[in-house]
Every structure is written in structure tokens, then in C-alpha cells.
PDB file of C-alpha atoms in Angstrom:
ATOM      1  CA  MET A 120       6.767  12.730 -14.988  1.00  0.00           C
ATOM      2  CA  GLN A 121       4.424  10.718 -17.133  1.00  0.00           C
ATOM      3  CA  LEU A 122       4.125   7.303 -15.518  1.00  0.00           C
ATOM      4  CA  THR A 123       3.355   5.105 -18.510  1.00  0.00           C
ATOM      5  CA  GLY A 124       4.715   4.476 -21.986  1.00  0.00           C
ATOM      6  CA  ASN A 125       8.373   5.001 -21.058  1.00  0.00           C
ATOM      7  CA  THR A 126      11.513   2.946 -21.390  1.00  0.00           C
ATOM      8  CA  ILE A 127      13.104   3.191 -17.954  1.00  0.00           C
ATOM      9  CA  LEU A 128      16.558   2.217 -16.705  1.00  0.00           C
ATOM     10  CA  VAL A 129      16.658   1.531 -12.949  1.00  0.00           C
ATOM     11  CA  THR A 130      20.121   1.082 -11.458  1.00  0.00           C
ATOM     12  CA  GLY A 131      20.401  -1.029  -8.338  1.00  0.00           C
ATOM     13  CA  GLY A 132      17.345  -2.866  -9.593  1.00  0.00           C
ATOM     14  CA  GLY A 133      18.148  -6.246  -8.118  1.00  0.00           C
ATOM     15  CA  SER A 134      16.841  -5.569  -4.620  1.00  0.00           C
ATOM     16  CA  GLY A 135      15.239  -3.116  -2.220  1.00  0.00           C
ATOM     17  CA  ILE A 136      13.977   0.217  -3.519  1.00  0.00           C
ATOM     18  CA  GLY A 137      15.303  -0.438  -7.017  1.00  0.00           C
ATOM     19  CA  ALA A 138      13.429  -3.715  -7.386  1.00  0.00           C
ATOM     20  CA  GLY A 139      10.311  -2.094  -5.944  1.00  0.00           C
ATOM     21  CA  LEU A 140      10.445   0.835  -8.364  1.00  0.00           C
ATOM     22  CA  ALA A 141      11.151  -1.468 -11.293  1.00  0.00           C
ATOM     23  CA  GLY A 142       8.121  -3.619 -10.498  1.00  0.00           C
ATOM     24  CA  ALA A 143       5.855  -0.631 -10.007  1.00  0.00           C
ATOM     25  CA  PHE A 144       6.951   0.999 -13.262  1.00  0.00           C
ATOM     26  CA  HIS A 145       6.482  -2.302 -15.108  1.00  0.00           C
ATOM     27  CA  ARG A 146       2.940  -2.681 -13.767  1.00  0.00           C
ATOM     28  CA  ALA A 147       2.201   0.910 -14.809  1.00  0.00           C
ATOM     29  CA  GLY A 148       2.874   0.058 -18.453  1.00  0.00           C
ATOM     30  CA  ASN A 149       6.557   0.841 -19.019  1.00  0.00           C
ATOM     31  CA  GLN A 150       9.420  -1.091 -20.569  1.00  0.00           C
ATOM     32  CA  VAL A 151      11.865  -1.495 -17.689  1.00  0.00           C
ATOM     33  CA  VAL A 152      15.564  -2.311 -17.762  1.00  0.00           C
ATOM     34  CA  ILE A 153      17.228  -3.074 -14.440  1.00  0.00           C
ATOM     35  CA  ALA A 154      20.966  -2.899 -13.846  1.00  0.00           C
ATOM     36  CA  GLY A 155      23.171  -3.967 -10.973  1.00  0.00           C
ATOM     37  CA  ARG A 156      26.200  -5.907  -9.855  1.00  0.00           C
ATOM     38  CA  ARG A 157      24.580  -9.291  -9.121  1.00  0.00           C
ATOM     39  CA  ARG A 158      23.275 -11.106 -12.173  1.00  0.00           C
ATOM     40  CA  ASP A 159      21.354 -13.664 -10.105  1.00  0.00           C
ATOM     41  CA  ALA A 160      19.479 -10.923  -8.243  1.00  0.00           C
ATOM     42  CA  LEU A 161      18.656  -9.119 -11.495  1.00  0.00           C
ATOM     43  CA  GLU A 162      17.383 -12.333 -13.065  1.00  0.00           C
ATOM     44  CA  ALA A 163      15.226 -13.092 -10.020  1.00  0.00           C
ATOM     45  CA  VAL A 164      13.516  -9.690 -10.297  1.00  0.00           C
ATOM     46  CA  ALA A 165      13.199  -9.700 -14.097  1.00  0.00           C
ATOM     47  CA  ASN A 166      11.699 -13.188 -14.106  1.00  0.00           C
ATOM     48  CA  GLN A 167       8.744 -11.884 -12.103  1.00  0.00           C
ATOM     49  CA  TYR A 168       7.796  -9.427 -14.849  1.00  0.00           C
ATOM     50  CA  PRO A 169       7.490 -10.674 -18.440  1.00  0.00           C
ATOM     51  CA  GLY A 170       9.327  -8.326 -20.774  1.00  0.00           C
ATOM     52  CA  MET A 171      11.583  -6.758 -18.139  1.00  0.00           C
ATOM     53  CA  THR A 172      15.256  -6.959 -19.149  1.00  0.00           C
ATOM     54  CA  HIS A 173      18.506  -6.594 -17.258  1.00  0.00           C
ATOM     55  CA  LEU A 174      22.121  -5.593 -17.827  1.00  0.00           C
ATOM     56  CA  PRO A 175      25.135  -5.959 -15.518  1.00  0.00           C
ATOM     57  CA  LEU A 176      26.515  -2.699 -14.099  1.00  0.00           C
ATOM     58  CA  ASP A 177      28.904  -1.987 -11.248  1.00  0.00           C
ATOM     59  CA  LEU A 178      28.804   1.773 -10.756  1.00  0.00           C
ATOM     60  CA  GLY A 179      31.797   1.439  -8.462  1.00  0.00           C
ATOM     61  CA  ASN A 180      33.834   0.391 -11.515  1.00  0.00           C
ATOM     62  CA  LEU A 181      33.899   3.725 -13.323  1.00  0.00           C
ATOM     63  CA  ALA A 182      35.744   2.306 -16.325  1.00  0.00           C
ATOM     64  CA  CYS A 183      32.735   0.190 -17.338  1.00  0.00           C
ATOM     65  CA  ILE A 184      30.162   2.997 -17.562  1.00  0.00           C
ATOM     66  CA  ASP A 185      30.829   3.995 -21.180  1.00  0.00           C
ATOM     67  CA  ALA A 186      30.513   0.401 -22.392  1.00  0.00           C
ATOM     68  CA  PHE A 187      27.350  -0.089 -20.342  1.00  0.00           C
ATOM     69  CA  ALA A 188      25.762   3.060 -21.796  1.00  0.00           C
ATOM     70  CA  ASP A 189      26.657   1.988 -25.336  1.00  0.00           C
ATOM     71  CA  GLU A 190      25.074  -1.437 -24.781  1.00  0.00           C
ATOM     72  CA  LEU A 191      21.970   0.050 -23.182  1.00  0.00           C
ATOM     73  CA  VAL A 192      21.362   2.477 -26.048  1.00  0.00           C
ATOM     74  CA  ARG A 193      22.090  -0.219 -28.635  1.00  0.00           C
ATOM     75  CA  ARG A 194      19.494  -2.538 -27.108  1.00  0.00           C
ATOM     76  CA  HIS A 195      17.021   0.143 -26.033  1.00  0.00           C
ATOM     77  CA  PRO A 196      17.412   3.239 -28.238  1.00  0.00           C
ATOM     78  CA  ASP A 197      14.091   4.554 -26.940  1.00  0.00           C
ATOM     79  CA  VAL A 198      15.278   4.774 -23.313  1.00  0.00           C
ATOM     80  CA  ASN A 199      13.908   8.063 -21.997  1.00  0.00           C
ATOM     81  CA  VAL A 200      14.027   7.722 -18.209  1.00  0.00           C
ATOM     82  CA  LEU A 201      17.082   7.155 -16.011  1.00  0.00           C
ATOM     83  CA  VAL A 202      16.530   6.244 -12.355  1.00  0.00           C
ATOM     84  CA  ASN A 203      19.812   6.601 -10.464  1.00  0.00           C
ATOM     85  CA  ASN A 204      18.992   4.374  -7.510  1.00  0.00           C
ATOM     86  CA  ALA A 205      22.113   2.257  -6.923  1.00  0.00           C
ATOM     87  CA  GLY A 206      23.925   3.013  -3.699  1.00  0.00           C
ATOM     88  CA  ILE A 207      25.864   1.476  -0.836  1.00  0.00           C
ATOM     89  CA  MET A 208      25.973   2.351   2.855  1.00  0.00           C
ATOM     90  CA  ALA A 209      28.911   1.965   5.222  1.00  0.00           C
ATOM     91  CA  VAL A 210      29.307   2.603   8.927  1.00  0.00           C
ATOM     92  CA  GLU A 211      32.659   4.304   9.509  1.00  0.00           C
ATOM     93  CA  ASP A 212      34.889   5.344  12.373  1.00  0.00           C
ATOM     94  CA  LEU A 213      36.658   8.385  10.923  1.00  0.00           C
ATOM     95  CA  GLU A 214      39.640   7.865  13.203  1.00  0.00           C
ATOM     96  CA  ARG A 215      40.163   4.529  11.477  1.00  0.00           C
ATOM     97  CA  SER A 216      39.127   5.380   7.947  1.00  0.00           C
ATOM     98  CA  VAL A 217      39.412   2.676   5.312  1.00  0.00           C
ATOM     99  CA  PRO A 218      40.271   4.297   1.952  1.00  0.00           C
ATOM    100  CA  ARG A 219      38.811   1.336   0.048  1.00  0.00           C
ATOM    101  CA  VAL A 220      35.407   1.898   1.686  1.00  0.00           C
ATOM    102  CA  ILE A 221      35.489   5.649   1.060  1.00  0.00           C
ATOM    103  CA  ARG A 222      36.319   5.135  -2.611  1.00  0.00           C
ATOM    104  CA  ALA A 223      33.598   2.501  -3.060  1.00  0.00           C
ATOM    105  CA  VAL A 224      30.874   4.637  -1.472  1.00  0.00           C
ATOM    106  CA  CYS A 225      31.879   7.759  -3.415  1.00  0.00           C
ATOM    107  CA  SER A 226      32.109   5.912  -6.729  1.00  0.00           C
ATOM    108  CA  THR A 227      28.825   4.033  -6.394  1.00  0.00           C
ATOM    109  CA  ASN A 228      26.736   6.782  -4.829  1.00  0.00           C
ATOM    110  CA  LEU A 229      28.050   9.847  -6.610  1.00  0.00           C
ATOM    111  CA  ILE A 230      30.717   9.650  -9.298  1.00  0.00           C
ATOM    112  CA  GLY A 231      29.174   6.696 -11.119  1.00  0.00           C
ATOM    113  CA  PRO A 232      25.674   8.203 -11.282  1.00  0.00           C
ATOM    114  CA  LEU A 233      27.070  11.549 -12.477  1.00  0.00           C
ATOM    115  CA  LEU A 234      29.061   9.854 -15.223  1.00  0.00           C
ATOM    116  CA  LEU A 235      26.012   7.826 -16.244  1.00  0.00           C
ATOM    117  CA  VAL A 236      23.919  10.993 -16.490  1.00  0.00           C
ATOM    118  CA  SER A 237      26.586  12.646 -18.618  1.00  0.00           C
ATOM    119  CA  ARG A 238      26.828   9.637 -20.881  1.00  0.00           C
ATOM    120  CA  LEU A 239      23.060   9.261 -21.388  1.00  0.00           C
ATOM    121  CA  LEU A 240      22.125  12.941 -21.735  1.00  0.00           C
ATOM    122  CA  PRO A 241      22.508  13.002 -25.548  1.00  0.00           C
ATOM    123  CA  THR A 242      20.116  10.037 -25.846  1.00  0.00           C
ATOM    124  CA  LEU A 243      17.592  11.425 -23.353  1.00  0.00           C
ATOM    125  CA  LYS A 244      17.542  14.797 -25.141  1.00  0.00           C
ATOM    126  CA  GLN A 245      16.362  13.108 -28.332  1.00  0.00           C
ATOM    127  CA  HIS A 246      13.005  12.274 -26.748  1.00  0.00           C
ATOM    128  CA  PRO A 247      10.105  14.744 -26.475  1.00  0.00           C
ATOM    129  CA  ARG A 248       9.571  13.736 -22.840  1.00  0.00           C
ATOM    130  CA  ALA A 249      12.309  12.351 -20.677  1.00  0.00           C
ATOM    131  CA  ALA A 250      13.295  12.260 -17.020  1.00  0.00           C
ATOM    132  CA  ILE A 251      16.279  11.784 -14.740  1.00  0.00           C
ATOM    133  CA  VAL A 252      15.304  10.561 -11.286  1.00  0.00           C
ATOM    134  CA  ASN A 253      18.032  10.734  -8.644  1.00  0.00           C
ATOM    135  CA  VAL A 254      17.391   8.753  -5.473  1.00  0.00           C
ATOM    136  CA  SER A 255      19.225  10.629  -2.723  1.00  0.00           C
ATOM    137  CA  SER A 256      18.363  10.215   0.974  1.00  0.00           C
ATOM    138  CA  ALA A 257      16.764  12.048   3.864  1.00  0.00           C
ATOM    139  CA  LEU A 258      20.284  11.860   5.328  1.00  0.00           C
ATOM    140  CA  ALA A 259      21.380  14.306   2.624  1.00  0.00           C
ATOM    141  CA  PHE A 260      19.650  16.957   4.725  1.00  0.00           C
ATOM    142  CA  VAL A 261      20.450  15.759   8.249  1.00  0.00           C
ATOM    143  CA  PRO A 262      23.503  13.471   8.210  1.00  0.00           C
ATOM    144  CA  LYS A 263      23.974  10.363  10.285  1.00  0.00           C
ATOM    145  CA  ALA A 264      27.395  10.757  11.857  1.00  0.00           C
ATOM    146  CA  SER A 265      28.078   7.019  11.885  1.00  0.00           C
ATOM    147  CA  MET A 266      27.686   6.971   8.067  1.00  0.00           C
ATOM    148  CA  PRO A 267      29.616  10.127   7.122  1.00  0.00           C
ATOM    149  CA  THR A 268      30.663   9.265   3.576  1.00  0.00           C
ATOM    150  CA  TYR A 269      27.230   7.913   2.675  1.00  0.00           C
ATOM    151  CA  SER A 270      25.536  11.055   4.024  1.00  0.00           C
ATOM    152  CA  ALA A 271      28.048  13.287   2.237  1.00  0.00           C
ATOM    153  CA  THR A 272      27.553  11.569  -1.131  1.00  0.00           C
ATOM    154  CA  LYS A 273      23.795  11.913  -0.850  1.00  0.00           C
ATOM    155  CA  ALA A 274      24.101  15.599   0.058  1.00  0.00           C
ATOM    156  CA  ALA A 275      26.323  16.047  -2.995  1.00  0.00           C
ATOM    157  CA  LEU A 276      23.808  14.205  -5.182  1.00  0.00           C
ATOM    158  CA  HIS A 277      21.087  16.571  -3.947  1.00  0.00           C
ATOM    159  CA  SER A 278      23.240  19.586  -4.841  1.00  0.00           C
ATOM    160  CA  TYR A 279      24.078  18.132  -8.247  1.00  0.00           C
ATOM    161  CA  THR A 280      20.400  17.440  -8.919  1.00  0.00           C
ATOM    162  CA  GLN A 281      19.535  21.077  -8.305  1.00  0.00           C
ATOM    163  CA  SER A 282      22.219  22.220 -10.744  1.00  0.00           C
ATOM    164  CA  LEU A 283      21.179  19.631 -13.316  1.00  0.00           C
ATOM    165  CA  ARG A 284      17.551  20.731 -13.066  1.00  0.00           C
ATOM    166  CA  PHE A 285      18.556  24.361 -13.621  1.00  0.00           C
ATOM    167  CA  GLN A 286      20.752  23.579 -16.624  1.00  0.00           C
ATOM    168  CA  LEU A 287      18.076  21.398 -18.240  1.00  0.00           C
ATOM    169  CA  GLN A 288      15.120  23.684 -17.548  1.00  0.00           C
ATOM    170  CA  ASP A 289      14.685  24.519 -21.234  1.00  0.00           C
ATOM    171  CA  SER A 290      15.057  20.923 -22.411  1.00  0.00           C
ATOM    172  CA  SER A 291      12.617  18.029 -22.648  1.00  0.00           C
ATOM    173  CA  ILE A 292      14.192  16.377 -19.597  1.00  0.00           C
ATOM    174  CA  GLN A 293      12.492  16.629 -16.216  1.00  0.00           C
ATOM    175  CA  VAL A 294      14.831  16.240 -13.223  1.00  0.00           C
ATOM    176  CA  ILE A 295      13.324  14.656 -10.104  1.00  0.00           C
ATOM    177  CA  GLU A 296      14.790  13.882  -6.701  1.00  0.00           C
ATOM    178  CA  ILE A 297      13.490  11.177  -4.373  1.00  0.00           C
ATOM    179  CA  PRO A 298      14.972  11.335  -0.841  1.00  0.00           C
ATOM    180  CA  PRO A 299      13.975   8.117   0.950  1.00  0.00           C
ATOM    181  CA  PRO A 300      13.712   7.843   4.721  1.00  0.00           C
ATOM    182  CA  MET A 301      14.836   4.619   6.387  1.00  0.00           C
ATOM    183  CA  VAL A 302      13.314   1.936   4.166  1.00  0.00           C
ATOM    184  CA  TYR A 303      13.093  -1.604   5.503  1.00  0.00           C
ATOM    185  CA  THR A 304      13.581  -4.145   2.757  1.00  0.00           C
ATOM    186  CA  ASP A 305      11.667  -6.815   4.683  1.00  0.00           C
ATOM    187  CA  ASN A 306       8.651  -4.475   4.885  1.00  0.00           C
ATOM    188  CA  ARG A 307       8.741  -4.531   8.709  1.00  0.00           C
ATOM    189  CA  PRO A 308       9.393  -1.017  10.017  1.00  0.00           C
ATOM    190  CA  THR A 309      10.815  -1.012  13.516  1.00  0.00           C
ATOM    191  CA  ASP A 310      10.231   2.673  14.238  1.00  0.00           C
ATOM    192  CA  ALA A 311       7.862   5.486  13.307  1.00  0.00           C
ATOM    193  CA  ASN A 312      10.441   7.160  11.053  1.00  0.00           C
ATOM    194  CA  GLY A 313      10.862   4.188   8.727  1.00  0.00           C
ATOM    195  CA  VAL A 314       8.667   2.495   6.145  1.00  0.00           C
ATOM    196  CA  GLY A 315       8.582  -0.821   4.331  1.00  0.00           C
ATOM    197  CA  VAL A 316       9.537  -0.978   0.663  1.00  0.00           C
ATOM    198  CA  ASP A 317       5.976  -1.544  -0.549  1.00  0.00           C
ATOM    199  CA  GLU A 318       4.590   1.409   1.420  1.00  0.00           C
ATOM    200  CA  PHE A 319       7.448   3.618   0.233  1.00  0.00           C
ATOM    201  CA  ILE A 320       6.986   2.684  -3.433  1.00  0.00           C
ATOM    202  CA  ASP A 321       3.211   3.187  -3.249  1.00  0.00           C
ATOM    203  CA  GLU A 322       3.638   6.673  -1.791  1.00  0.00           C
ATOM    204  CA  VAL A 323       6.343   7.642  -4.304  1.00  0.00           C
ATOM    205  CA  LEU A 324       4.136   6.606  -7.231  1.00  0.00           C
ATOM    206  CA  SER A 325       1.218   8.478  -5.694  1.00  0.00           C
ATOM    207  CA  GLU A 326       3.355  11.614  -5.345  1.00  0.00           C
ATOM    208  CA  LEU A 327       4.578  11.356  -8.936  1.00  0.00           C
ATOM    209  CA  ALA A 328       1.032  10.827 -10.214  1.00  0.00           C
ATOM    210  CA  SER A 329      -0.427  13.674  -8.141  1.00  0.00           C
ATOM    211  CA  HIS A 330       2.342  16.146  -8.992  1.00  0.00           C
ATOM    212  CA  PRO A 331       3.654  15.157 -12.439  1.00  0.00           C
ATOM    213  CA  GLU A 332       5.610  18.397 -12.918  1.00  0.00           C
ATOM    214  CA  ALA A 333       7.218  18.440  -9.454  1.00  0.00           C
ATOM    215  CA  GLY A 334      10.963  18.275  -8.971  1.00  0.00           C
ATOM    216  CA  GLU A 335      10.741  16.146  -5.827  1.00  0.00           C
ATOM    217  CA  ALA A 336       8.762  13.207  -4.512  1.00  0.00           C
ATOM    218  CA  VAL A 337       9.053  13.313  -0.715  1.00  0.00           C
ATOM    219  CA  VAL A 338       7.144  10.661   1.208  1.00  0.00           C
ATOM    220  CA  SER A 339       5.673  11.403   4.623  1.00  0.00           C
ATOM    221  CA  ALA A 340       8.367   9.642   6.637  1.00  0.00           C
ATOM    222  CA  ALA A 341      11.140  11.641   4.896  1.00  0.00           C
ATOM    223  CA  ARG A 342       9.690  15.090   5.502  1.00  0.00           C
ATOM    224  CA  ARG A 343      10.953  15.393   9.078  1.00  0.00           C
ATOM    225  CA  LEU A 344      14.560  15.456   7.881  1.00  0.00           C
ATOM    226  CA  ARG A 345      14.052  16.841   4.379  1.00  0.00           C
ATOM    227  CA  PHE A 346      12.473  20.034   5.691  1.00  0.00           C
ATOM    228  CA  ALA A 347      14.243  20.273   9.059  1.00  0.00           C
ATOM    229  CA  ASP A 348      16.290  23.324   8.113  1.00  0.00           C
ATOM    230  CA  ARG A 349      13.307  25.070   6.517  1.00  0.00           C
ATOM    231  CA  ARG A 350      11.336  24.582   9.723  1.00  0.00           C
ATOM    232  CA  GLY A 351      14.165  25.757  11.956  1.00  0.00           C
ATOM    233  CA  GLU A 352      14.536  22.267  13.428  1.00  0.00           C
ATOM    234  CA  TYR A 353      17.941  21.227  12.123  1.00  0.00           C
ATOM    235  CA  GLU A 354      19.685  20.974  15.509  1.00  0.00           C
ATOM    236  CA  LYS A 355      16.725  19.123  16.991  1.00  0.00           C
ATOM    237  CA  GLN A 356      16.642  16.606  14.176  1.00  0.00           C
ATOM    238  CA  PHE A 357      20.431  16.215  14.087  1.00  0.00           C
ATOM    239  CA  THR A 358      20.314  15.288  17.771  1.00  0.00           C
ATOM    240  CA  ALA A 359      17.470  12.862  17.114  1.00  0.00           C
ATOM    241  CA  VAL A 360      19.412  11.164  14.319  1.00  0.00           C
ATOM    242  CA  ASN A 361      22.647  11.203  16.308  1.00  0.00           C
ATOM    243  CA  PRO A 362      21.808  10.700  20.004  1.00  0.00           C
ATOM    244  CA  MET A 363      24.680  10.969  22.436  1.00  0.00           C
ATOM    245  CA  PRO A 364      25.619   7.588  23.929  1.00  0.00           C
ATOM    246  CA  GLN A 365      24.442   6.988  27.457  1.00  0.00           C
ATOM    247  CA  LYS A 366      27.297   7.137  29.960  1.00  0.00           C
ATOM    248  CA  GLY A 367      27.439   4.358  32.499  1.00  0.00           C
ATOM    249  CA  LYS A 368      26.835   5.194  36.124  1.00  0.00           C
ATOM    250  CA  SER A 369      29.858   5.118  38.400  1.00  0.00           C
TER     251      SER A 369
END
């Protein structure tokens, strides 16, 4: 992916990884559009970067995606990079499932991004260089049992990204996956497997710059889970992610 001279849409751009990516892409010399549910959060990010714009988007409300895409292309016909970053996490007890939570996580993390890709593909194909960047998760590869729907949607997004990359291999669109590890939005990691937002963003940009044709940007802290199966360590890492609770002594 070329890191400058693009017009980039970043979903979930009002906080966390999305805000970090948006700022980094802006500083690298791109026109950046951020989208998200909270207008005040979007405005707070955009106000830090002259020229950055924002549009409201709730990916959990699937009915609004067509109108959002129309407005985006009307305002920014040169948009050539989509960063599907928006996502929500939920801790769930599967014996007491809440359908509303399941629907929200699936819509925001998977169905919405897929519909947005489908809607923007005709526009992206018009550009000689374009990219779709899907932000999945290290938990796509080793799930966290307490967040089953979140982990499942990210695994599905990984699978979809592979298929999308294959189908677009002869087009001008590069398909990239970024699987974050645990990222601490206050930049204060509490364990060796997590990173702060700034460190994560710096390493992602370094990976993209060093390997501009690569299909993945995997930071150091994500590699333990991302490549667990390849290294024959899946069971070990699954146990590490999902430790059995300590039983009290009688």
C-alpha cells in the first residue's frame, strides 16, 4: 500500500485504533475521512488535524450503509482506500445469550463492513491504486471464550478477507488485513502481550512501509496468536488465552 497521496475512509475513527490510524495517515500526507456513531468524538479527532473530515455512520444499522456510501462518494469521489476498523466487543455467557448483543456485534463487526466493501467496490476499482484494509483481531486465530461472538466475527472477517484478496487479485485494489493484539487505548499496557495505541500504530505503519505489497501487517505482539496454528502451538495458546479458573481449596 502506498502510504501517501490517498483519500482514506477510516470507520470507527472517533477513538482508539481508528483515531490513531486516521492521525497517522493524515500526517503521512493523505486526505482522511473518519466515520463513526458519535459525532462529538469524530469532531474531537478531526479538529486536531486541519483538513480531516467526518461523516456519521452506525455500521450496526445496516439500512444506513447505502446512503452513507452515496454521501461519501459525492463528497469525496477520489476515495481510494477503505479501512474497515469499526468494531464492538462484548463479554457473553452463552447459557444466557442476549440476542440484541449478538445481533449488534455481528452487524458492526462483520455484516456492516462486508456491505460497505460491496457498496464501495465500484468506486475503488476506478482508481489505478486502491486498497481495502480490514482490521480483524489476533482473537480471530485463537478465540477468547468469554467473547465468543466477537472472536467469531473476527475469524469470519479474516476468512472473507482471504476470499476478497483472491477475487481482486487482477484488479487495482490491494487487500490488507491487520490483526491487532490487545491494544490499550490509554497507552498503558498491563501485560507483555498488549501494546498501547501509539506503539501499535507506529509498528503498523512501519510494516506497511517496509512491505508495501504484503497482504498482512502483523505487529510483534499479535504474532503469538496469529501464527499459533502454523507453529503447532494452538492448544498452548488457547489455554493461555483461556486459563481455567482456580478452584477454591476445601
